[in-house]
Amino acid sequence: MALAAVMLPAQADAAPVANVNAASIDPSTPDGTFFPLTPTRILDTREGNGAPTGPLGGGKTLQLQVSGRGGVPSANVSTVVLNLTVTGPTSAGFLTVYPTGVARPTVSNLNFTPGWTGANAVTVPLGTDGKIDIYNPAGNVSVIADVVGYYATGAAPTKGGDYQLLEPGRMLDTRESGNRLPVAPGKTVHTAITIDDGSIDTNVRAFAVNITAVNGTLGGYLTAWNGVGTQPTASTLNFGKNAAVSNFAVVPTAQCGLVFDQCGDTPMIGIYNGSGGSTHIIVDIVGFYDDSTLGGLRFQPITPTRITDTRDANAPLGPNSTRTFPASSVAGDNTWSLVSNVTGIDPSNSTYLTLWSGEGPGPGSATSTFSRTRCARTPRTWTLPPATRTQSSTPRTRSTWRST
């Protein structure tokens, strides 16, 4: 498990995180606030977008200019959120993404097997001149990156949004909702949810969700966006035939009433099925970003750090088992959440992992799903138990519509 950031309350007396060079966040500034973007492709080595045309070779590092592209400002940006995809790898391997100008950390952001196509969300601080490095240790692989949002520095001209924790809950499951039919090829399913009593629905700017494709009749991809107009030329996750594949996503929202008359100001997202076949879709919500008026959490980037590896003690998780992992090396008393990458390796059966704070029973949603033939890596905003939790809301009602 590797950590990419911590979430701190937006309060003037925010204390530094233990063992992390984290400065206090002044809530009067935009520091650590989030700006969602329409997903935009800023790297595709197959087409020469953002890098020379051709796969990234083994032992090579690709330097990607991020600031000033895809809606990311040229200055006052601390960190970006990307959806990173690989396709056509010639060998098993992984990618490491990190800020340009710092030593490469011993972590991985996306693991893959030969011939695999798959994606993972990556939150990475910007380095020298607004660039990031992408390292491939072995083989050749094509790399694609879509930018979906960014976090501002304190010098930014305006505030973005604060993060609001939610109790993880299922927002959509096409196997259970409506007529229980999968989403047809080339079609979009829209899903909307009311937060609490609906009084803060107009303050929602983006959802933090885990999206899963299940039992697709053909391989393909899903694209998540605010659901208004035509879907962007970007992908959220890639899946194979009859597979269950999940990925974390931060998805901009729109008012549902812009598309459907009956749902008014309820925040909504759309998910497009780019496969040539049908697929079921599951969406689990873990939080949302507001307009910085509700007093939520601010983002503090850290250098990616591995906080646990069960291989070190030769102690894999057994079936139907739960294990608690310490995070004190990166989390302090003022840390409410961790943005983490979680990898399952060499499973004996197809299964899933669920992460939560450890308080009470686990939520009824999967953080990462994977088969016994591959490893899986899924990022997640991992909630830690604070001394008191006053900022956590609970989603109340949900609605689903399909394109015709």
Short mmCIF file of C-alpha atoms in Angstrom, two decimals:
data_model
loop_
_atom_site.label_atom_id
_atom_site.label_comp_id
_atom_site.label_asym_id
_atom_site.label_seq_id
_atom_site.Cartn_x
_atom_site.Cartn_y
_atom_site.Cartn_z
CA MET A 1 0.00 0.00 0.00
CA ALA A 2 1.49 3.35 -1.06
CA LEU A 3 0.41 6.80 0.08
CA ALA A 4 0.31 9.83 -2.21
CA ALA A 5 -1.28 12.45 0.02
CA VAL A 6 -3.08 13.25 3.22
CA MET A 7 -6.27 15.19 3.86
CA LEU A 8 -6.19 17.90 6.52
CA PRO A 9 -9.11 19.86 7.99
CA ALA A 10 -9.39 23.39 6.62
CA GLN A 11 -8.67 25.16 9.89
CA ALA A 12 -6.15 27.70 10.95
CA ASP A 13 -4.53 25.52 13.63
CA ALA A 14 -3.89 22.54 11.35
CA ALA A 15 -0.81 20.73 12.67
CA PRO A 16 1.90 19.17 10.49
CA VAL A 17 1.46 15.48 9.74
CA ALA A 18 3.82 13.20 11.65
CA ASN A 19 7.01 12.41 9.74
CA VAL A 20 5.82 14.49 6.79
CA ASN A 21 6.94 17.99 5.87
CA ALA A 22 3.33 19.21 5.84
CA ALA A 23 2.73 22.88 6.50
CA SER A 24 -0.39 24.17 8.21
CA ILE A 25 -3.19 25.08 5.82
CA ASP A 26 -4.71 28.55 6.04
CA PRO A 27 -8.43 28.15 5.20
CA SER A 28 -8.61 31.74 4.00
CA THR A 29 -6.42 30.79 1.03
CA PRO A 30 -7.07 28.33 -1.84
CA ASP A 31 -4.31 26.03 -0.53
CA GLY A 32 -5.32 22.38 -0.95
CA THR A 33 -8.64 23.06 -2.66
CA PHE A 34 -9.67 20.98 -5.66
CA PHE A 35 -10.71 22.04 -9.15
CA PRO A 36 -12.47 19.30 -11.17
CA LEU A 37 -11.92 19.28 -14.94
CA THR A 38 -13.66 17.70 -17.87
CA PRO A 39 -11.44 14.64 -18.48
CA THR A 40 -8.89 15.61 -21.13
CA ARG A 41 -6.20 13.48 -22.75
CA ILE A 42 -2.73 14.99 -22.27
CA LEU A 43 -0.63 11.91 -23.08
CA ASP A 44 -0.94 9.14 -25.65
CA THR A 45 2.35 7.61 -26.78
CA ARG A 46 0.51 5.83 -29.60
CA GLU A 47 -0.26 9.18 -31.25
CA GLY A 48 2.57 11.46 -30.16
CA ASN A 49 0.36 13.40 -27.77
CA GLY A 50 2.55 14.74 -24.96
CA ALA A 51 5.52 12.53 -25.92
CA PRO A 52 7.23 11.16 -29.04
CA THR A 53 5.22 8.54 -30.90
CA GLY A 54 6.07 5.02 -29.81
CA PRO A 55 5.91 2.86 -26.66
CA LEU A 56 7.84 3.69 -23.52
CA GLY A 57 10.84 1.37 -23.39
CA GLY A 58 12.21 -0.63 -20.48
CA GLY A 59 14.35 1.35 -18.05
CA LYS A 60 13.13 4.59 -19.59
CA THR A 61 11.49 7.63 -18.01
CA LEU A 62 8.95 9.78 -19.82
CA GLN A 63 8.85 13.43 -18.77
CA LEU A 64 5.36 14.87 -19.21
CA GLN A 65 4.46 18.55 -19.26
CA VAL A 66 1.22 18.90 -17.28
CA SER A 67 0.84 22.53 -16.25
CA GLY A 68 -0.67 24.69 -18.96
CA ARG A 69 -2.37 21.71 -20.63
CA GLY A 70 -5.81 20.08 -20.44
CA GLY A 71 -7.30 22.88 -18.34
CA VAL A 72 -4.51 22.81 -15.74
CA PRO A 73 -3.24 26.36 -15.10
CA SER A 74 0.37 27.19 -15.86
CA ALA A 75 1.02 28.25 -12.24
CA ASN A 76 -0.23 27.86 -8.66
CA VAL A 77 -0.95 24.12 -8.97
CA SER A 78 0.47 21.71 -6.39
CA THR A 79 -0.91 18.36 -7.59
CA VAL A 80 -2.91 16.82 -10.43
CA VAL A 81 -5.29 13.88 -10.60
CA LEU A 82 -4.81 11.68 -13.65
CA ASN A 83 -6.30 8.52 -15.05
CA LEU A 84 -3.31 6.50 -16.24
CA THR A 85 -3.76 3.71 -18.81
CA VAL A 86 -1.36 1.17 -20.30
CA THR A 87 -1.93 -0.95 -23.37
CA GLY A 88 0.12 -3.53 -25.24
CA PRO A 89 2.88 -4.19 -22.67
CA THR A 90 5.42 -6.71 -23.95
CA SER A 91 6.23 -7.98 -20.45
CA ALA A 92 4.91 -7.87 -16.91
CA GLY A 93 5.78 -4.68 -15.12
CA PHE A 94 4.64 -1.48 -13.50
CA LEU A 95 4.80 2.29 -13.85
CA THR A 96 6.02 4.72 -11.22
CA VAL A 97 4.72 8.30 -11.45
CA TYR A 98 6.41 11.05 -9.45
CA PRO A 99 7.29 14.76 -9.57
CA THR A 100 10.05 15.79 -11.96
CA GLY A 101 13.19 16.79 -10.10
CA VAL A 102 12.92 14.42 -7.13
CA ALA A 103 14.45 10.98 -6.62
CA ARG A 104 12.29 8.16 -7.95
CA PRO A 105 10.40 6.59 -5.01
CA THR A 106 10.13 2.83 -4.45
CA VAL A 107 6.41 2.62 -5.26
CA SER A 108 4.26 1.65 -8.21
CA ASN A 109 1.13 3.30 -9.58
CA LEU A 110 -0.05 0.77 -12.14
CA ASN A 111 0.84 -2.93 -12.42
CA PHE A 112 0.28 -4.97 -15.58
CA THR A 113 0.79 -8.30 -17.27
CA PRO A 114 1.86 -8.91 -20.91
CA GLY A 115 -0.76 -7.76 -23.40
CA TRP A 116 -3.00 -6.23 -20.73
CA THR A 117 -4.96 -3.00 -21.14
CA GLY A 118 -5.98 -1.31 -17.92
CA ALA A 119 -6.14 1.95 -15.99
CA ASN A 120 -5.56 3.41 -12.56
CA ALA A 121 -6.22 6.83 -11.05
CA VAL A 122 -3.03 8.61 -9.97
CA THR A 123 -2.66 11.67 -7.75
CA VAL A 124 0.79 13.16 -8.21
CA PRO A 125 2.46 16.46 -7.19
CA LEU A 126 3.91 18.54 -9.99
CA GLY A 127 7.67 18.90 -10.13
CA THR A 128 10.12 21.14 -11.92
CA ASP A 129 8.43 23.39 -14.52
CA GLY A 130 5.05 21.75 -13.87
CA LYS A 131 6.17 18.30 -15.08
CA ILE A 132 5.90 14.71 -13.87
CA ASP A 133 8.04 11.64 -14.61
CA ILE A 134 6.66 8.23 -15.63
CA TYR A 135 9.12 5.36 -15.24
CA ASN A 136 8.84 1.93 -16.89
CA PRO A 137 11.38 -0.63 -15.58
CA ALA A 138 11.03 -3.35 -18.23
CA GLY A 139 9.58 -4.14 -21.65
CA ASN A 140 7.75 -1.78 -23.97
CA VAL A 141 4.35 -0.29 -23.17
CA SER A 142 2.07 2.39 -24.59
CA VAL A 143 1.00 4.94 -21.97
CA ILE A 144 -2.08 7.17 -21.91
CA ALA A 145 -3.01 9.84 -19.36
CA ASP A 146 -6.21 11.84 -18.94
CA VAL A 147 -6.23 14.76 -16.49
CA VAL A 148 -9.41 15.03 -14.39
CA GLY A 149 -8.57 17.77 -11.88
CA TYR A 150 -5.95 19.57 -9.83
CA TYR A 151 -5.23 20.93 -6.36
CA ALA A 152 -4.27 24.58 -5.93
CA THR A 153 -1.50 26.22 -3.95
CA GLY A 154 -2.15 29.05 -1.53
CA ALA A 155 -1.18 31.57 -4.21
CA ALA A 156 -3.99 30.58 -6.60
CA PRO A 157 -6.36 33.45 -7.49
CA THR A 158 -9.55 31.62 -6.45
CA LYS A 159 -10.64 28.77 -4.20
CA GLY A 160 -11.65 25.35 -5.49
CA GLY A 161 -13.52 22.83 -3.36
CA ASP A 162 -12.98 21.11 -0.02
CA TYR A 163 -13.35 17.34 0.34
CA GLN A 164 -16.34 16.00 2.27
CA LEU A 165 -16.27 12.48 3.73
CA LEU A 166 -19.20 10.15 3.19
CA GLU A 167 -19.90 6.77 4.65
CA PRO A 168 -19.07 4.52 1.65
CA GLY A 169 -22.28 3.49 -0.06
CA ARG A 170 -23.57 2.01 -3.29
CA MET A 171 -24.80 4.69 -5.67
CA LEU A 172 -25.59 2.49 -8.68
CA ASP A 173 -25.78 -1.22 -9.48
CA THR A 174 -27.41 -1.98 -12.82
CA ARG A 175 -27.80 -5.60 -11.71
CA GLU A 176 -30.33 -4.41 -9.13
CA SER A 177 -31.83 -1.12 -10.34
CA GLY A 178 -34.71 -0.61 -12.76
CA ASN A 179 -35.18 -3.50 -15.15
CA ARG A 180 -31.78 -4.97 -14.14
CA LEU A 181 -30.47 -4.80 -17.70
CA PRO A 182 -26.81 -4.09 -18.46
CA VAL A 183 -25.83 -0.85 -20.17
CA ALA A 184 -25.95 -1.36 -23.93
CA PRO A 185 -22.97 -0.61 -26.21
CA GLY A 186 -22.56 3.08 -26.98
CA LYS A 187 -25.10 4.07 -24.32
CA THR A 188 -24.90 6.14 -21.13
CA VAL A 189 -26.32 5.54 -17.68
CA HIS A 190 -26.87 8.62 -15.51
CA THR A 191 -26.93 8.38 -11.75
CA ALA A 192 -27.77 11.11 -9.25
CA ILE A 193 -27.76 11.20 -5.47
CA THR A 194 -29.12 13.57 -2.84
CA ILE A 195 -26.78 14.35 0.06
CA ASP A 196 -28.50 14.41 3.45
CA ASP A 197 -31.73 16.43 3.13
CA GLY A 198 -30.76 17.97 -0.21
CA SER A 199 -29.95 21.41 1.22
CA ILE A 200 -26.30 21.18 0.14
CA ASP A 201 -26.85 19.55 -3.26
CA THR A 202 -26.07 22.81 -5.08
CA ASN A 203 -22.70 22.98 -3.30
CA VAL A 204 -21.47 19.68 -4.81
CA ARG A 205 -18.87 20.02 -7.58
CA ALA A 206 -17.49 16.46 -7.98
CA PHE A 207 -18.02 12.93 -6.66
CA ALA A 208 -15.25 10.62 -5.42
CA VAL A 209 -16.39 7.18 -6.56
CA ASN A 210 -15.23 3.65 -7.23
CA ILE A 211 -16.57 2.45 -10.60
CA THR A 212 -16.75 -1.22 -11.55
CA ALA A 213 -17.57 -2.90 -14.86
CA VAL A 214 -19.00 -6.40 -14.42
CA ASN A 215 -19.67 -9.24 -16.87
CA GLY A 216 -19.15 -7.33 -20.10
CA THR A 217 -20.08 -9.35 -23.18
CA LEU A 218 -17.04 -7.83 -24.93
CA GLY A 219 -14.00 -5.92 -23.75
CA GLY A 220 -14.07 -2.13 -23.83
CA TYR A 221 -13.94 0.97 -21.67
CA LEU A 222 -16.11 3.26 -19.56
CA THR A 223 -15.99 7.06 -19.54
CA ALA A 224 -17.32 8.98 -16.52
CA TRP A 225 -18.08 12.71 -16.73
CA ASN A 226 -20.78 15.14 -15.58
CA GLY A 227 -23.29 13.54 -17.93
CA VAL A 228 -24.13 16.68 -19.91
CA GLY A 229 -23.67 16.61 -23.66
CA THR A 230 -21.34 14.22 -25.46
CA GLN A 231 -18.85 12.24 -23.41
CA PRO A 232 -15.21 13.45 -23.62
CA THR A 233 -12.47 11.62 -25.51
CA ALA A 234 -11.07 9.98 -22.38
CA SER A 235 -11.50 6.73 -20.47
CA THR A 236 -12.08 5.95 -16.80
CA LEU A 237 -11.48 2.20 -16.84
CA ASN A 238 -10.83 -0.59 -19.32
CA PHE A 239 -12.28 -4.07 -18.97
CA GLY A 240 -12.16 -7.47 -20.64
CA LYS A 241 -14.92 -9.87 -21.55
CA ASN A 242 -16.71 -11.39 -18.52
CA ALA A 243 -14.35 -9.58 -16.15
CA ALA A 244 -14.96 -7.49 -13.03
CA VAL A 245 -12.68 -4.43 -13.15
CA SER A 246 -12.79 -1.39 -10.86
CA ASN A 247 -11.11 1.99 -10.75
CA PHE A 248 -11.33 5.03 -8.54
CA ALA A 249 -12.47 8.27 -10.18
CA VAL A 250 -13.07 11.88 -9.27
CA VAL A 251 -15.94 12.87 -11.53
CA PRO A 252 -17.29 16.40 -12.04
CA THR A 253 -21.01 16.70 -11.36
CA ALA A 254 -23.81 18.64 -13.00
CA GLN A 255 -27.34 19.42 -11.89
CA CYS A 256 -29.54 16.52 -12.93
CA GLY A 257 -32.22 18.92 -14.16
CA LEU A 258 -29.97 19.93 -17.05
CA VAL A 259 -30.69 16.53 -18.62
CA PHE A 260 -33.81 15.19 -16.87
CA ASP A 261 -36.78 17.35 -15.86
CA GLN A 262 -37.72 15.36 -12.78
CA CYS A 263 -34.57 15.69 -10.69
CA GLY A 264 -33.83 19.42 -10.33
CA ASP A 265 -30.60 20.37 -8.53
CA THR A 266 -29.59 16.82 -7.54
CA PRO A 267 -25.87 16.29 -8.42
CA MET A 268 -25.41 13.80 -11.26
CA ILE A 269 -22.74 11.99 -13.25
CA GLY A 270 -22.91 10.00 -16.47
CA ILE A 271 -21.07 6.80 -17.39
CA TYR A 272 -20.69 5.89 -21.06
CA ASN A 273 -20.14 2.31 -22.22
CA GLY A 274 -17.53 2.46 -24.97
CA SER A 275 -17.56 -1.30 -25.49
CA GLY A 276 -18.98 -3.09 -28.51
CA GLY A 277 -20.98 -5.21 -26.05
CA SER A 278 -23.15 -4.64 -23.00
CA THR A 279 -21.87 -4.47 -19.41
CA HIS A 280 -23.21 -4.04 -15.90
CA ILE A 281 -21.90 -1.01 -14.01
CA ILE A 282 -21.50 -0.47 -10.25
CA VAL A 283 -20.73 2.88 -8.61
CA ASP A 284 -19.75 3.22 -4.93
CA ILE A 285 -19.47 6.75 -3.56
CA VAL A 286 -16.93 7.58 -0.84
CA GLY A 287 -17.05 11.38 -0.77
CA PHE A 288 -17.53 14.59 -2.70
CA TYR A 289 -15.88 17.94 -3.36
CA ASP A 290 -17.86 21.08 -2.58
CA ASP A 291 -17.54 24.76 -3.49
CA SER A 292 -15.38 25.45 -0.38
CA THR A 293 -18.34 26.82 1.60
CA LEU A 294 -19.07 23.80 3.83
CA GLY A 295 -15.86 23.57 5.87
CA GLY A 296 -14.36 20.31 4.62
CA LEU A 297 -10.88 18.82 4.21
CA ARG A 298 -7.89 20.23 2.35
CA PHE A 299 -5.32 18.25 0.40
CA GLN A 300 -1.65 18.04 1.43
CA PRO A 301 0.63 16.21 -1.06
CA ILE A 302 3.50 14.04 0.14
CA THR A 303 6.14 12.04 -1.68
CA PRO A 304 4.62 8.61 -2.48
CA THR A 305 5.53 6.26 0.37
CA ARG A 306 4.98 2.52 0.81
CA ILE A 307 3.46 1.92 4.25
CA THR A 308 2.92 -1.83 4.10
CA ASP A 309 3.82 -4.88 2.01
CA THR A 310 2.56 -8.25 3.25
CA ARG A 311 5.24 -9.99 1.16
CA ASP A 312 7.93 -8.66 3.51
CA ALA A 313 6.67 -10.90 6.31
CA ASN A 314 5.36 -13.62 3.96
CA ALA A 315 1.93 -13.07 5.49
CA PRO A 316 -0.77 -12.81 2.81
CA LEU A 317 -4.36 -12.06 3.78
CA GLY A 318 -6.40 -15.24 4.09
CA PRO A 319 -9.96 -15.78 2.87
CA ASN A 320 -12.69 -13.74 4.59
CA SER A 321 -10.06 -12.06 6.73
CA THR A 322 -9.49 -8.51 7.94
CA ARG A 323 -6.20 -6.94 8.90
CA THR A 324 -5.35 -3.55 10.34
CA PHE A 325 -2.36 -1.71 8.91
CA PRO A 326 -0.69 1.16 10.78
CA ALA A 327 -0.39 4.51 9.00
CA SER A 328 1.36 6.50 11.72
CA SER A 329 4.41 6.98 9.52
CA VAL A 330 2.42 9.37 7.31
CA ALA A 331 -0.66 10.27 9.37
CA GLY A 332 -0.82 12.58 12.36
CA ASP A 333 -3.54 13.54 14.80
CA ASN A 334 -4.92 16.05 12.33
CA THR A 335 -5.12 13.62 9.40
CA TRP A 336 -8.63 12.55 8.47
CA SER A 337 -8.04 10.64 5.23
CA LEU A 338 -5.26 9.15 3.15
CA VAL A 339 -5.14 8.97 -0.64
CA SER A 340 -3.65 5.54 -1.24
CA ASN A 341 -2.84 2.98 -3.92
CA VAL A 342 -3.71 -0.58 -2.93
CA THR A 343 -2.38 -3.62 -4.79
CA GLY A 344 -3.51 -7.23 -4.61
CA ILE A 345 -0.82 -9.68 -5.76
CA ASP A 346 -0.94 -13.40 -6.60
CA PRO A 347 -4.48 -14.13 -5.34
CA SER A 348 -5.36 -17.81 -5.06
CA ASN A 349 -8.92 -17.06 -6.22
CA SER A 350 -10.83 -14.23 -7.85
CA THR A 351 -11.77 -11.88 -5.02
CA TYR A 352 -11.95 -8.26 -3.88
CA LEU A 353 -10.54 -6.01 -1.17
CA THR A 354 -12.48 -3.51 0.93
CA LEU A 355 -10.74 -0.67 2.81
CA TRP A 356 -12.24 1.40 5.58
CA SER A 357 -11.22 3.17 8.77
CA GLY A 358 -11.52 0.06 10.92
CA GLU A 359 -14.37 1.50 12.92
CA GLY A 360 -17.22 -1.00 13.01
CA PRO A 361 -18.00 -3.51 10.25
CA GLY A 362 -16.70 -2.89 6.77
CA PRO A 363 -18.89 -1.19 4.15
CA GLY A 364 -20.71 -3.33 1.61
CA SER A 365 -18.62 -2.18 -1.32
CA ALA A 366 -15.39 -3.31 -2.95
CA THR A 367 -12.31 -1.10 -3.16
CA SER A 368 -10.53 -3.34 -5.65
CA THR A 369 -11.58 -6.43 -7.60
CA PHE A 370 -9.19 -8.84 -9.30
CA SER A 371 -8.88 -12.34 -10.70
CA ARG A 372 -6.40 -15.03 -9.77
CA THR A 373 -4.47 -14.39 -13.00
CA ARG A 374 -3.53 -10.78 -12.42
CA CYS A 375 -2.70 -8.24 -9.76
CA ALA A 376 -4.83 -5.17 -9.30
CA ARG A 377 -4.11 -1.68 -8.07
CA THR A 378 -6.82 0.74 -7.06
CA PRO A 379 -6.39 4.15 -5.48
CA ARG A 380 -8.73 5.08 -2.69
CA THR A 381 -9.43 7.91 -0.30
CA TRP A 382 -8.95 5.90 2.86
CA THR A 383 -10.78 7.31 5.87
CA LEU A 384 -9.04 7.28 9.23
CA PRO A 385 -11.02 7.46 12.49
CA PRO A 386 -10.73 11.02 13.86
CA ALA A 387 -11.34 11.81 17.50
CA THR A 388 -14.67 13.38 16.57
CA ARG A 389 -16.33 13.28 13.17
CA THR A 390 -18.58 16.22 12.48
CA GLN A 391 -18.01 16.62 8.76
CA SER A 392 -19.19 13.21 7.54
CA SER A 393 -22.48 13.13 5.67
CA THR A 394 -24.61 10.23 4.55
CA PRO A 395 -26.19 9.96 1.09
CA ARG A 396 -29.94 9.48 1.33
CA THR A 397 -31.64 8.95 -2.03
CA ARG A 398 -30.41 7.90 -5.46
CA SER A 399 -31.84 7.91 -8.96
CA THR A 400 -30.79 6.28 -12.24
CA TRP A 401 -31.59 7.05 -15.86
CA ARG A 402 -30.38 5.46 -19.09
CA SER A 403 -29.88 6.91 -22.53
CA THR A 404 -32.10 5.57 -25.28
#
